[in-house]
Coordinates of C-alpha atoms and ligand atoms in Angstrom, one line a residue:
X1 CA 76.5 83.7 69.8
X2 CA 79.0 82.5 72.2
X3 CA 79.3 83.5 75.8
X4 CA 82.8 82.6 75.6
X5 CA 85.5 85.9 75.4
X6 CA 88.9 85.7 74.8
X7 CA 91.4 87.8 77.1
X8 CA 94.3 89.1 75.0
X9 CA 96.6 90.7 78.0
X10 CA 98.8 93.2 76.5
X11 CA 100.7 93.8 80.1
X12 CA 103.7 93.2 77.9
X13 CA 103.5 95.7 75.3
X14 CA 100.8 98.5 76.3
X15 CA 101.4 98.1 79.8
X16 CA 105.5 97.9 79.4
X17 CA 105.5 100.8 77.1
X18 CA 103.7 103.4 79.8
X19 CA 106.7 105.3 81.8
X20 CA 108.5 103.4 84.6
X21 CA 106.8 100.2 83.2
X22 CA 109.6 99.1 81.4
X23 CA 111.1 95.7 81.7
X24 CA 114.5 93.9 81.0
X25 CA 113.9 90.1 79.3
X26 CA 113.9 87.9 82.7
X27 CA 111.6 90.0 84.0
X28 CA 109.0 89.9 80.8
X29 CA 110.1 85.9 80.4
X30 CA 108.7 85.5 84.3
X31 CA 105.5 87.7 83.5
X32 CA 104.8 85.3 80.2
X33 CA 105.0 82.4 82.0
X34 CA 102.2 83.8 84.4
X35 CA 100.0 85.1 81.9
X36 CA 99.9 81.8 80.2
X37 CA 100.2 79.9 83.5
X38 CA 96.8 81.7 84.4
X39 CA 94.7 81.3 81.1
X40 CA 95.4 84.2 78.9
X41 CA 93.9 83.4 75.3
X42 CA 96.6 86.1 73.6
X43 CA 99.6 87.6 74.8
X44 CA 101.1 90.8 73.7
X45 CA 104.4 90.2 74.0
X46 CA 105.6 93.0 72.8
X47 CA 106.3 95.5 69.8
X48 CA 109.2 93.4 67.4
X49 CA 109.9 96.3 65.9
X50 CA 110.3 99.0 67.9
X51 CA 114.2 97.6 69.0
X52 CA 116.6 94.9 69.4
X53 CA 115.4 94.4 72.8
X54 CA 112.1 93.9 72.1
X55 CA 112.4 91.8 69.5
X56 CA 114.5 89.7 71.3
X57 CA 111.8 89.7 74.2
X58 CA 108.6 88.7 71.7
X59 CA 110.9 85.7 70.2
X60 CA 111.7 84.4 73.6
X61 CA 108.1 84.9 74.9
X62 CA 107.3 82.7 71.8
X63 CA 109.8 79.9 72.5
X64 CA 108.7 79.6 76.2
X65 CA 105.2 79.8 75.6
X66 CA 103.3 77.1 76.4
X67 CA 98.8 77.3 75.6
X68 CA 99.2 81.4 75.0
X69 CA 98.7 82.6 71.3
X70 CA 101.5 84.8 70.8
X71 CA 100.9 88.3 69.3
X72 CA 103.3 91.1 67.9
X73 CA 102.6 94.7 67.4
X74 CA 103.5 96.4 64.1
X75 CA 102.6 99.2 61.9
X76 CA 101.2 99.1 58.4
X77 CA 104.7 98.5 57.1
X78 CA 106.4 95.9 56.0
X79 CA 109.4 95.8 57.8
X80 CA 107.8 96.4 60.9
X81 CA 105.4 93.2 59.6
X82 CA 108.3 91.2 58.8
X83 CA 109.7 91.8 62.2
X84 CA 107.0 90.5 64.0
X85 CA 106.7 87.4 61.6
X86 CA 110.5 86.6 62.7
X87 CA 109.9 87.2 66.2
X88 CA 106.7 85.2 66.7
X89 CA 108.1 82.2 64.7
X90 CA 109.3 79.7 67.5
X91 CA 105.6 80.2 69.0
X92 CA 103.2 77.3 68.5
X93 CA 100.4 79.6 67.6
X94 CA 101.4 82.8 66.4
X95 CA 98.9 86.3 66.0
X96 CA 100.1 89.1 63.9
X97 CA 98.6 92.1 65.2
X98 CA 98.9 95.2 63.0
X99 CA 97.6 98.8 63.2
X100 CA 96.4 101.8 61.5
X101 CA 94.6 105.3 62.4
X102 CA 90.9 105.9 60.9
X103 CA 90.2 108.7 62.7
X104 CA 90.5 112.6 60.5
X105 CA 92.4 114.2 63.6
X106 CA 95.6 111.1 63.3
X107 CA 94.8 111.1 59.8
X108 CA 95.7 114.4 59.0
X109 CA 98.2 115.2 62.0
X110 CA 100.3 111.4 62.4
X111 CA 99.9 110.2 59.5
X112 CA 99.6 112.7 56.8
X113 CA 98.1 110.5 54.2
X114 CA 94.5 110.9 52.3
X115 CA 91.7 108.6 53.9
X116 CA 91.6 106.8 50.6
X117 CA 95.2 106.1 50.8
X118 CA 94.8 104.7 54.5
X119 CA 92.2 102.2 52.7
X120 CA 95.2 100.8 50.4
X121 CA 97.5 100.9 53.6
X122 CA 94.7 98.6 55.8
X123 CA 94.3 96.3 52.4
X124 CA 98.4 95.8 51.5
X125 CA 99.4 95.2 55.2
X126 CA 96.5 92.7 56.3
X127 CA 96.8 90.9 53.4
X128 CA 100.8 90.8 53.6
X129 CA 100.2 89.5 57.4
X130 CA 97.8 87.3 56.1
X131 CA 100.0 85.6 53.8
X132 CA 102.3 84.5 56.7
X133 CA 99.7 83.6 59.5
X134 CA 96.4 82.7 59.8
X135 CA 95.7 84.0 62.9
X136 CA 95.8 88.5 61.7
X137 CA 94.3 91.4 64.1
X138 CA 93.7 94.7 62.8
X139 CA 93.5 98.1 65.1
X140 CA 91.4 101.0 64.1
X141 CA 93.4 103.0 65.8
X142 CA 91.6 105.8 67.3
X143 CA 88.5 104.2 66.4
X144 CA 86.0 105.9 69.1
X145 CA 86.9 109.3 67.1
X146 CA 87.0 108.0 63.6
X147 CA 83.8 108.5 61.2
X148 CA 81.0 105.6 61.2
X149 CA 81.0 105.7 57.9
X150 CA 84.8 105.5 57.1
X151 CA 85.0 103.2 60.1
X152 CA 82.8 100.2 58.1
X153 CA 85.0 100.6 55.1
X154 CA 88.0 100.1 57.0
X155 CA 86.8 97.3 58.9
X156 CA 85.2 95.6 55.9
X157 CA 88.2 95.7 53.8
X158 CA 90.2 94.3 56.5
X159 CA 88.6 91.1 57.2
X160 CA 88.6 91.0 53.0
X161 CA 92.0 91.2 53.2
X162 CA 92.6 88.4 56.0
X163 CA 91.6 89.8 59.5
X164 CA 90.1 87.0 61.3
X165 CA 90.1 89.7 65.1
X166 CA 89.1 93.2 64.6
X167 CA 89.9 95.6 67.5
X168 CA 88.7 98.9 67.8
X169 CA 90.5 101.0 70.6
X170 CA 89.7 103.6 72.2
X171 CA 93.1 104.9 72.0
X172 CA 92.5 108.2 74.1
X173 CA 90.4 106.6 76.7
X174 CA 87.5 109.4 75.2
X175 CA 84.4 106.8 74.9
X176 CA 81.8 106.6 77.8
X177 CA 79.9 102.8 78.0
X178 CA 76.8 103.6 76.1
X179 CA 78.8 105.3 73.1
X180 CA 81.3 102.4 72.9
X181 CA 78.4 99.8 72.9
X182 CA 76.4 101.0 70.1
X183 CA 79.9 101.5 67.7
X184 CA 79.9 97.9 68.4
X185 CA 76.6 97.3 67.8
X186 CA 76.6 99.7 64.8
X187 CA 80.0 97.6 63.1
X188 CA 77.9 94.8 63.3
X189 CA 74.8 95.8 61.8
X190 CA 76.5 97.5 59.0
X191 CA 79.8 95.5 58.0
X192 CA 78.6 93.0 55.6
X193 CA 81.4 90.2 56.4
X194 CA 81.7 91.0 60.2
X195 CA 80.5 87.4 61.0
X196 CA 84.3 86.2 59.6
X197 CA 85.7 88.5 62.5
X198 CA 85.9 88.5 66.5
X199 CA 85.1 92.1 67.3
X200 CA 87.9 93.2 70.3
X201 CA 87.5 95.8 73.0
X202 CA 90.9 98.2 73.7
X203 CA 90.1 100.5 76.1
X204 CA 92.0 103.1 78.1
X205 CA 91.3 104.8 81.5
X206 CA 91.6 108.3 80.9
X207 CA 87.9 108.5 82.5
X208 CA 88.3 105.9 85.0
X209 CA 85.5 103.6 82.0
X210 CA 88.1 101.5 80.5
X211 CA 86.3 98.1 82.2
X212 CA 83.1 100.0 82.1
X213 CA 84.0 100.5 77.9
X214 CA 84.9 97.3 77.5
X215 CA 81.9 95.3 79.4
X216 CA 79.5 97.7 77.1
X217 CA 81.3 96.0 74.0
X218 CA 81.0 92.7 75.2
X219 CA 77.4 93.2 75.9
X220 CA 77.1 94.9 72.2
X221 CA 78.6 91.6 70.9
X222 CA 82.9 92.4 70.8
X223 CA 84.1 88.4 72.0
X224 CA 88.1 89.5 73.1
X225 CA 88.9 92.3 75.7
X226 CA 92.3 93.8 75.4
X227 CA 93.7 94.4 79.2
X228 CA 96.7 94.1 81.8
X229 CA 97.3 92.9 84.6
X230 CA 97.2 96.0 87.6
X231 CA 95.5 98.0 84.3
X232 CA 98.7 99.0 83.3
X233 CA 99.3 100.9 80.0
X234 CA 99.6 104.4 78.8
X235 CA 99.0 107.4 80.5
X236 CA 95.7 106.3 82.8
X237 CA 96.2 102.7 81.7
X238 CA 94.5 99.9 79.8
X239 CA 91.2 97.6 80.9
X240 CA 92.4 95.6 84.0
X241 CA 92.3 91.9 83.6
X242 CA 90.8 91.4 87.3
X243 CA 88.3 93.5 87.2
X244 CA 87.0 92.5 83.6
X245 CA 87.3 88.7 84.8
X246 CA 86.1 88.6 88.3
X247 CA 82.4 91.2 87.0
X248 CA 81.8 88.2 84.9
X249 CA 82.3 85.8 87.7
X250 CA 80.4 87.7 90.2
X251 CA 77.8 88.8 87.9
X252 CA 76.5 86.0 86.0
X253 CA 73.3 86.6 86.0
X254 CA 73.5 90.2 84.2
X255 CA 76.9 89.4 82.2
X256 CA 76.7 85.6 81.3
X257 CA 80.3 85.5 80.2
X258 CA 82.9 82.7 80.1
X259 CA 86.7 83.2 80.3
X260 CA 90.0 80.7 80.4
X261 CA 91.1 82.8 83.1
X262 CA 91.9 80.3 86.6
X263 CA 91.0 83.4 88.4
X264 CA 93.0 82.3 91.4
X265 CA 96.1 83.5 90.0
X266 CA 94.8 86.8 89.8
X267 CA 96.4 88.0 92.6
X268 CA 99.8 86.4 92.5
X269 CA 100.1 87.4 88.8
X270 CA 99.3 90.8 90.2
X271 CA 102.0 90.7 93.3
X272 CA 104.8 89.4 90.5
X273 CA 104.4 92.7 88.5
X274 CA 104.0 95.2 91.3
X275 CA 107.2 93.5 92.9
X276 CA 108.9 93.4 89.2
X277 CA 108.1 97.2 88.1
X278 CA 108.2 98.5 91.7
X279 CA 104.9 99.9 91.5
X280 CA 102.4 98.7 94.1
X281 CA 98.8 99.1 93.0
X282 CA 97.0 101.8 95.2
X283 CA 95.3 100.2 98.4
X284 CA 91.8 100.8 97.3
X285 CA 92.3 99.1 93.6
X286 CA 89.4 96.6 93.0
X287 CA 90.0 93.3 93.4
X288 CA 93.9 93.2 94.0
X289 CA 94.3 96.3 96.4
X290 CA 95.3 96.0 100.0
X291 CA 92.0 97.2 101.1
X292 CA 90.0 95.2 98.6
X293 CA 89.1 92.6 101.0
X294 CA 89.5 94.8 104.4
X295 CA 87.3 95.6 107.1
X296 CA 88.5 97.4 110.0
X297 CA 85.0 99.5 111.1
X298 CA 83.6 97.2 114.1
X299 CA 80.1 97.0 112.7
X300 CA 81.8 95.2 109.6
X301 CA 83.8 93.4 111.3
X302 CA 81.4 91.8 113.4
X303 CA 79.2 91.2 110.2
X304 CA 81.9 89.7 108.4
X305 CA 83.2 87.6 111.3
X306 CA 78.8 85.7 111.3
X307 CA 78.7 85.9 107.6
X308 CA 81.2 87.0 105.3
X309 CA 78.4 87.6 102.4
X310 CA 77.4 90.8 104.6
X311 CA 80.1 92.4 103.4
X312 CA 81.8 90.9 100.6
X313 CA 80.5 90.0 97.3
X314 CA 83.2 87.3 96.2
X315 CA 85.8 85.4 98.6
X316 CA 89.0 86.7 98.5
X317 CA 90.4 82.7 98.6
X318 CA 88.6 83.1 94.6
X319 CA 91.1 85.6 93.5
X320 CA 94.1 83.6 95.5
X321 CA 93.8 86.1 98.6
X322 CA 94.2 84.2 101.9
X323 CA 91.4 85.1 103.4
X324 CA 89.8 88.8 104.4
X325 CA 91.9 91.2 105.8
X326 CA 89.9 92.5 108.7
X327 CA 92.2 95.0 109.8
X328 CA 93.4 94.7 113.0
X329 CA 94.1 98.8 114.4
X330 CA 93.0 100.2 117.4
X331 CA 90.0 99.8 117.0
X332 CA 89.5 96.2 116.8
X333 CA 87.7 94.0 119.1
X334 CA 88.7 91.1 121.1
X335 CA 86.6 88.3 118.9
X336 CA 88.6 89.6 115.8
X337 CA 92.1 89.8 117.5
X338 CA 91.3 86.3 118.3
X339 CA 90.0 85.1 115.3
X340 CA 92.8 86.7 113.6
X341 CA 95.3 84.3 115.7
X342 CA 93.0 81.5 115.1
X343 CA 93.3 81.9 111.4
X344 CA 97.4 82.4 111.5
X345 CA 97.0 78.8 113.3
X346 CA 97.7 80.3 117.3
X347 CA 95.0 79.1 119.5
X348 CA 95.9 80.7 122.9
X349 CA 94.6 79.9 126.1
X350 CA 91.9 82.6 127.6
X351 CA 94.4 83.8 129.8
X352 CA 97.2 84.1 127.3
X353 CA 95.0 85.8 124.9
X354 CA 93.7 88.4 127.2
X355 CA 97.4 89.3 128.2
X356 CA 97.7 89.1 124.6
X357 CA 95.1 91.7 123.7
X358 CA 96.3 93.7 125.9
X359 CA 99.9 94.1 124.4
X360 CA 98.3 94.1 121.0
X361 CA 96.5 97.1 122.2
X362 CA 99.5 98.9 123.5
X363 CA 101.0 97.9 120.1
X364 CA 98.3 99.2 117.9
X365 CA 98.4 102.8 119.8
X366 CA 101.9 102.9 118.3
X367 CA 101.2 101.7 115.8
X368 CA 98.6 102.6 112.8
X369 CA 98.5 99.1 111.2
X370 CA 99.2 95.8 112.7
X371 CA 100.8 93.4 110.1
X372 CA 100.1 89.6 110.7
X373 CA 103.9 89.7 111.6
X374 CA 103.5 91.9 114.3
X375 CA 100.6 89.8 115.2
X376 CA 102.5 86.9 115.7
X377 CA 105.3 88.0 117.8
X378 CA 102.6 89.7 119.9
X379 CA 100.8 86.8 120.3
X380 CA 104.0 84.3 121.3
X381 CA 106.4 86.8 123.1
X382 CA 105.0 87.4 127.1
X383 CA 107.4 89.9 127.6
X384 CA 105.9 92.6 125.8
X385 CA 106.1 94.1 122.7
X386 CA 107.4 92.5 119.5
X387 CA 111.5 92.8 119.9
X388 CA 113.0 95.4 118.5
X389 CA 116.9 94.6 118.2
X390 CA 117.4 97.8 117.0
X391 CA 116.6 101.2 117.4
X392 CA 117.3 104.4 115.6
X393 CA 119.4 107.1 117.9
X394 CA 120.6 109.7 115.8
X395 CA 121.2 111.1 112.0
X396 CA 123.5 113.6 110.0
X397 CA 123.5 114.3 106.7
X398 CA 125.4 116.0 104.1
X399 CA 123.4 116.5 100.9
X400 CA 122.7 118.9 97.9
X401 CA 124.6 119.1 94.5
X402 CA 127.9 119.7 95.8
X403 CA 128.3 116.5 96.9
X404 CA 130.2 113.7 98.0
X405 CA 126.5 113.0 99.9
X406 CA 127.4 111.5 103.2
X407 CA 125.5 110.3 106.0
X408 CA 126.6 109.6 109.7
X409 CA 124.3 106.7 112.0
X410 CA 123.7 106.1 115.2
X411 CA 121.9 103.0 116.0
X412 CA 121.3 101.3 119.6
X413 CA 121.9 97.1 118.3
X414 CA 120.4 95.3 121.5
X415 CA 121.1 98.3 123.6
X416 CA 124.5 99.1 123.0
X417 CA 124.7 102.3 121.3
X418 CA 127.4 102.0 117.6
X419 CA 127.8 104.9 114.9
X420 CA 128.7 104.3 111.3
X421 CA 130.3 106.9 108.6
X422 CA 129.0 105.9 104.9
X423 CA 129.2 108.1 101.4
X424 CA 126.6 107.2 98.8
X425 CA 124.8 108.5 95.5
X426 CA 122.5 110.8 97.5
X427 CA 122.0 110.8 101.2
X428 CA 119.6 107.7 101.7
X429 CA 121.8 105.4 99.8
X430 CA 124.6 107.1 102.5
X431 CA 122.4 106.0 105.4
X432 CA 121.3 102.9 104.1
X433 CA 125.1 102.2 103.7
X434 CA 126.0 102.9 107.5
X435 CA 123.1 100.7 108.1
X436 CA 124.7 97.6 106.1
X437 CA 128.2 98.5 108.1
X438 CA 126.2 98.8 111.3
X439 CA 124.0 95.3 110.7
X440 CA 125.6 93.3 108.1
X441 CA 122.4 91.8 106.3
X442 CA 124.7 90.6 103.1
X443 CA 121.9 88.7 101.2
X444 CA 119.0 91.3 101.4
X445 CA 118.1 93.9 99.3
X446 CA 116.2 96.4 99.1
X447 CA 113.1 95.5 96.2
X448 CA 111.2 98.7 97.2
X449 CA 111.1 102.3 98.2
X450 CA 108.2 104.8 98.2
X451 CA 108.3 107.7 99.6
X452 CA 105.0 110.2 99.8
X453 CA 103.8 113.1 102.0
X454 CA 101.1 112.3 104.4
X455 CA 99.7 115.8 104.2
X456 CA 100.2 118.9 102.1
X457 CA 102.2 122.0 102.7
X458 CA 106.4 121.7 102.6
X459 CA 106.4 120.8 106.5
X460 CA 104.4 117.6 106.0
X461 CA 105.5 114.7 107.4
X462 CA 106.9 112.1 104.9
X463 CA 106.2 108.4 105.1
X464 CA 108.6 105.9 103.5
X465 CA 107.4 102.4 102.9
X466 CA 110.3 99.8 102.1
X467 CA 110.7 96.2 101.0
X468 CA 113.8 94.0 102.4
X469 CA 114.1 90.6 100.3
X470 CA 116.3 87.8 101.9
X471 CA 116.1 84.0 100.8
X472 CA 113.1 84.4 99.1
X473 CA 111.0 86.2 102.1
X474 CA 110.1 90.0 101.6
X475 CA 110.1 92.2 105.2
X476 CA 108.5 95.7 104.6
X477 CA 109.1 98.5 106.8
X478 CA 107.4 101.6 107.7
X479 CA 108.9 105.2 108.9
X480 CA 107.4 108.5 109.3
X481 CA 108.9 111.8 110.1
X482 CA 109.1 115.3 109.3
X483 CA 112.9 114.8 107.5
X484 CA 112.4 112.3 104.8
X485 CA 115.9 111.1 105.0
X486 CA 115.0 110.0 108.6
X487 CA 111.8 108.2 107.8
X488 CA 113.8 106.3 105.3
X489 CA 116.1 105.2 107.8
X490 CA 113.2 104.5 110.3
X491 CA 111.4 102.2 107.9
X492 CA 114.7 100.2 106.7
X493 CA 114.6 99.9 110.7
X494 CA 111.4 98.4 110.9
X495 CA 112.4 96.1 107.9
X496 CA 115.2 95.3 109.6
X497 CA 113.6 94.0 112.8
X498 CA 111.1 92.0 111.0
X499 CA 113.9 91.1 108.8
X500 CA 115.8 89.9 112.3
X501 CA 112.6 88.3 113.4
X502 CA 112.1 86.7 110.8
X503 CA 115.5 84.9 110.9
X504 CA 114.7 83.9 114.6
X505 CA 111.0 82.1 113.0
X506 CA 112.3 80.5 110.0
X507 CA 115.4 78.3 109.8
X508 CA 117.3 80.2 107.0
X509 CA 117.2 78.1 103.6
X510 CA 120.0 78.4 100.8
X511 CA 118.9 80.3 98.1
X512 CA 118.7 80.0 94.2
Ligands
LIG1 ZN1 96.5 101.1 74.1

């Protein structure tokens, strides 16, 4: 058998179609282009049927596509069959991917048909795809709670009927690894024809196994793994890409496993959809979180800094990280502030750096997190801390329902204290309003706003992390305070002042 196993990302259509996920064309165009950019086998590009819009977004996918096969979701009907044969047609190679439940509980509830009637169903559709494309996938949907027996039917008269992938999803995200393996291992001892067929992994997160599920498949003898980039998808998400991708890379002596994927995209193609959705992936996510490569402890630090391989099991350079993040806080040590500098490409004098160290100590007692920003300004201005052109002074709000929400600002701009009146939809974009009147910054805008407690109870102090974007440079800024409408307007601040920084570093370019 081969070691080689296909990645069909469905970021596009699994991924898109979980809540908040959703995205306009450009945006899914922009994705595509990654995904096939990076090695996908298959992309998902969406579900042709489900609206104009999506339609429109699977047909352009399959014009711009360049290596990807290109897939589209449908039912067992025929309209919803013929919609993805239109939509798929500009692509150079084309997958129809259609689906049906197998299991008694979607049987009886979703569909309402007779199992012997869903037989008929799998047979007319597949063969209906098949008749247009050579290239069919059939879903068992709900396959990890379907009967064994029924199970073999279904699959064997799908691949009779055409199916050259057959995917068995474990819609509900119910399966645990050693289950999910031996349905695998059970489809292909007992479907007659399953050598015509590449068995597929679809897994979803619900128990935190979806990589776990599918890696048990792959073992069991499944050759494609359905997944997304981040592991988006419904409810606790899908498989995520990374994860599956850089186990086999890192363990190739227990999973001896090829993919397509140039695994140093992995973390741009990660970056593009967190900044294209506006959800960032939780620090301590495998692989593409902000933690995944940091050390700030000084034991590990020091480890790291002799030999990275006491710490780290793949190089962060392999999944297109610069290099480790050894956090630099207050704890850090002198060797790694000056390493740190070394690595940013400032070599200072023993002198300079120990005057250095010293402000970046000062800096870090403000401060919880020093960002390689920060560092850098540290490092090159003597006169202290990293400028700060402005500072916040004061803040009144009007909000509630009643509305017109209105904010009035007091800033101190280079130590000169100004005060701005602004009315908005709600009483952050009021403030964030005065701020534009206060420091016109005409060609950012803001690509990011979070706001979560750091601590329960109603008097918890809210942080509020925000992204600037000017000329194709991203400046994030962090406030904290007890009223969330002033930790908003502290962390546009901080944006701000890198933003300002930022304009004093880098000559400003035109944009496009
Ligand atoms: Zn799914």
């Amino acid at each position: 058998m081969s070691d080689r196993v296909w990645i069909f990302d469905t970021t596009l259509r699994d991924g898109e179609q979980s809540p908040g996920y959703s995205m306009n064309l450009d945006e899914k165009l922009k994705m595509a282009e990654m995904l096939d950019q990076m090695g996908v086998d298959i992309i998902e590009a969406g579900f042709p049927a489900a609206s104009r819009g999506d339609f429109e977004a699977v047909n352009k996918v399959a014009q711009q596509a360049k290596n990807a096969i290109i897939a589209g979701l449908c039912r067992a009907l025929p309209k919803d069959i013929d919609a993805v044969i239109e939509a798929i047609k500009p692509a150079r190679r084309r997958r129809i991917h259609s689906f049906l439940s197998t299991s008694p509980l979607h049987m009886k509830y979703k569909l309402q048909v007779e199992p012997e009637r869903v037989l008929e169903m799998v047979k007319e559709s597949v063969s209906y795809a098949r008749q247009h494309c050579e290239d069919v996938e059939w879903s068992a949907e709900d396959a990890t709670r379907s009967d064994h027996d029924f199970l073999c039917r279904a699959v064997e008269i799908a691949i009779k009927a055409g199916a050259t992938t057959i995917n068995i999803p474990d819609t509900v995200g119910y399966s645990v690894p050693e289950e999910y393996g031996r349905i695998i291992s059970m489809l292909r001892n007992r479907v007659p024809n399953i050598d015509l067929a590449v068995l597929s992994t679809h897994c979803h997160n619900d128990l935190g196994l979806a990589v776990a599920n599918s890696l048990a498949g792959i073992a069991a003898g499944a050759r494609q793994i359905e997944c997304t980039i981040n592991g988006i998808g419904e409810r606790a998400g899908n498989a995520s890409m990374e994860e599956v991708v850089m186990s086999f890379r890192t363990r190739q002596d227990l999973l001896p496993f090829e993919t397509a994927i140039k695994s140093e995209l992995i973390m741009p193609a990660s970056k593009l959809l967190s900044q294209i959705t506006g959800f960032s992936v939780q620090p301590n996510k495998a692989i593409v979180g902000a933690n995944a490569f940091a050390h700030e402890s000084g034991i590990h630090q020091d480890g790291m800094l002799k030999n990275a391989a006491t710490y780290e099991i793949m190089t962060p350079e392999s999944v297109g990280r610069d290099r480790s993040d050894l956090v630099l806080g207050k704890h850090s040590g002198r060797n790694a502030f000056r390493t740190r500098l070394v690595a940013l490409g400032l070599a200072l004098s023993d002198d300079d750096l120990n005057a250095a160290f010293e402000r970046f100590k000062d800096f870090a007692d403000r401060k919880k997190k020093v960002s390689d920003d920060d560092l850098i300004l540290i490092a090159t201005s003597k006169d202290g801390l990293p400028e700060e052109h402005i500072r916040f002074v004061s803040l009144g709000v009007k909000s509630g329902s009643f509305g017109p929400q209105e904010a009035e600002l007091e800033l101190e701009i280079d130590g000169k204290r100004t005060k701005a009146k602004a009315g908005g939809k709600g009483p952050v974009d009021a403030c964030f309003k005065a701020m534009r009147v206060l420091v016109p910054h005409d060609n950012a805008v803001l690509s990011n706003y979070e706001l979560k407690a750091l601590t329960s109870g109603s008097d918890a102090k809210g942080e509020v992390n925000i992204r600037l974007a000017e000329l194709g440079h991203t400046y994030n800024g962090v406030g904290v305070d007890a009223d969330v409408i002033v930790a908003s307007c502290r962390a546009y601040i901080d944006a701000l002042n890198r933003l300002l920084a930022g304009r004093h570093a880098v000559p400003t370019k035109k944009a496009n």
